[in-house]
CSV table of C-alpha atoms in Angstrom, one decimal:
chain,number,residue,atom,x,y,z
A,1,UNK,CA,45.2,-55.2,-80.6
A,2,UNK,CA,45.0,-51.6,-81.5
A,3,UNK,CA,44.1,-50.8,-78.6
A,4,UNK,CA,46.9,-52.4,-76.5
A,5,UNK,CA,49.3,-50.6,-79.2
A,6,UNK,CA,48.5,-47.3,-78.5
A,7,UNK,CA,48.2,-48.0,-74.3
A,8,UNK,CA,51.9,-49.5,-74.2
A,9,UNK,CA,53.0,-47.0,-76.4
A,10,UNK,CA,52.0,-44.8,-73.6
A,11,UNK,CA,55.7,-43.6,-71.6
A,12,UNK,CA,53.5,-43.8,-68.3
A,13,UNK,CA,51.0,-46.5,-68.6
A,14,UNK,CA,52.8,-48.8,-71.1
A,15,UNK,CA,55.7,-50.1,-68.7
A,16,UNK,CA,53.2,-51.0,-66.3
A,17,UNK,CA,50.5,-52.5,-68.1
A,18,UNK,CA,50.0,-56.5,-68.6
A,19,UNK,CA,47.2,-57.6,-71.0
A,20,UNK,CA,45.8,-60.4,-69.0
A,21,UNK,CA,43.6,-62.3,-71.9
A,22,UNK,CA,41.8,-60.7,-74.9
A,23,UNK,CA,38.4,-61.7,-75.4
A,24,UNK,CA,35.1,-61.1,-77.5
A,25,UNK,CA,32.4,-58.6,-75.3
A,26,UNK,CA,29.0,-60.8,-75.0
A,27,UNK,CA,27.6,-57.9,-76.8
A,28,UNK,CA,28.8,-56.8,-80.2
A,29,UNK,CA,27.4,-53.2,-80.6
A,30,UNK,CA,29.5,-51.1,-78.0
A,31,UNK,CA,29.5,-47.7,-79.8
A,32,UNK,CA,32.1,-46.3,-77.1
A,33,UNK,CA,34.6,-47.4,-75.6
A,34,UNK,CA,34.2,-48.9,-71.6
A,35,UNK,CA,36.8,-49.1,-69.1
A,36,UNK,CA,35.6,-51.2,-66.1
A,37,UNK,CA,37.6,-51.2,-62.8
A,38,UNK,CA,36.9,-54.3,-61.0
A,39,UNK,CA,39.0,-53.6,-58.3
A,40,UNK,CA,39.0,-49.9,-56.5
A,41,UNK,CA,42.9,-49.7,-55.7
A,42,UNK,CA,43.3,-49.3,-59.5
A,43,UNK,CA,40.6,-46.5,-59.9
A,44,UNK,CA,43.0,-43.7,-60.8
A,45,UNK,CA,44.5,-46.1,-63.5
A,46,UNK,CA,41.7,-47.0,-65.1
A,47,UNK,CA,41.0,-43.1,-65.2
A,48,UNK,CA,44.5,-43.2,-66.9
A,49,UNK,CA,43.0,-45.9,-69.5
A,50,UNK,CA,39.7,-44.5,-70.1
A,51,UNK,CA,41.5,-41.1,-70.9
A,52,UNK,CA,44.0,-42.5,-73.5
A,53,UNK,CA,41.5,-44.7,-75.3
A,54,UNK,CA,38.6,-41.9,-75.6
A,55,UNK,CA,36.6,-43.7,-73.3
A,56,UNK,CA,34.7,-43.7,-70.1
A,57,UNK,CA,35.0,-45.4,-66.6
A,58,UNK,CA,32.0,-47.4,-65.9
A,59,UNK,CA,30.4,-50.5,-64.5
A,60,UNK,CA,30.1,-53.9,-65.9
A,61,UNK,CA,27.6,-53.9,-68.6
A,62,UNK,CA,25.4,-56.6,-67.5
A,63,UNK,CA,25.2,-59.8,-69.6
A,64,UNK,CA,28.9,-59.2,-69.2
A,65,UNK,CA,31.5,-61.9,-67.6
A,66,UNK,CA,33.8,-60.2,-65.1
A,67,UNK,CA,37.2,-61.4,-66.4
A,68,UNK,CA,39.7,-62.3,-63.5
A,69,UNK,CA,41.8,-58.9,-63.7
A,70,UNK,CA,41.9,-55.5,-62.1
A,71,UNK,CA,40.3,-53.6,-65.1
A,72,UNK,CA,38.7,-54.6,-67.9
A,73,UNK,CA,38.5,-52.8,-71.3
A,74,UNK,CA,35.8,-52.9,-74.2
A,75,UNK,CA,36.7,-51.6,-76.7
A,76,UNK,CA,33.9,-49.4,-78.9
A,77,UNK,CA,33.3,-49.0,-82.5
C-alpha cells in the first residue's frame, strides 16, 4: 500500500498507473525492492518504477508466479 501511495503520488507515473491485484511474493525475505517487466513495450516504465521505489529492474525471481500484468513489483524490506 505504501508503495502504490508514493507511485500515484508521482505527477508522471500516478495518472497512468493501474494496480492490477496485490499479492504476497512466494518468498518473504526480499531485502530490495524488484521491479519485473513482463512485457518489453513497458521497459522504460518500469525503469520509471524501479527509480521511484529505490529499486532495481530485474527478472522474475524464480519460485515466483508471473502475475497477468505488464510489470510486476516486490516490494523489499
Amino acid at each position: 500500500a505504501t508503495a502504490e501511495k508514493k507511485l500515484k503520488a508521482d505527477a508522471e507515473v500516478g495518472s497512468r498507473l493501474t494496480v492490477a491485484a496485490k499479492e504476497n511474493a512466494v518468498k518473504k525475505d526480499y531485502t530490495k525492492t524488484i521491479v519485473v517487466v513482463l512485457n518489453a513495450e513497458y521497459a522504460s516504465e518500469g525503469e520509471k518504477l524501479a527509480k521511484l521505489l529505490g529499486g532495481t529492474v530485474s527478472p522474475l525471481p524464480e519460485g515466483e508466479v508471473p502475475p497477468a500484468s505488464d510489470i510486476a513489483v516486490i516490494v523489499g524490506k
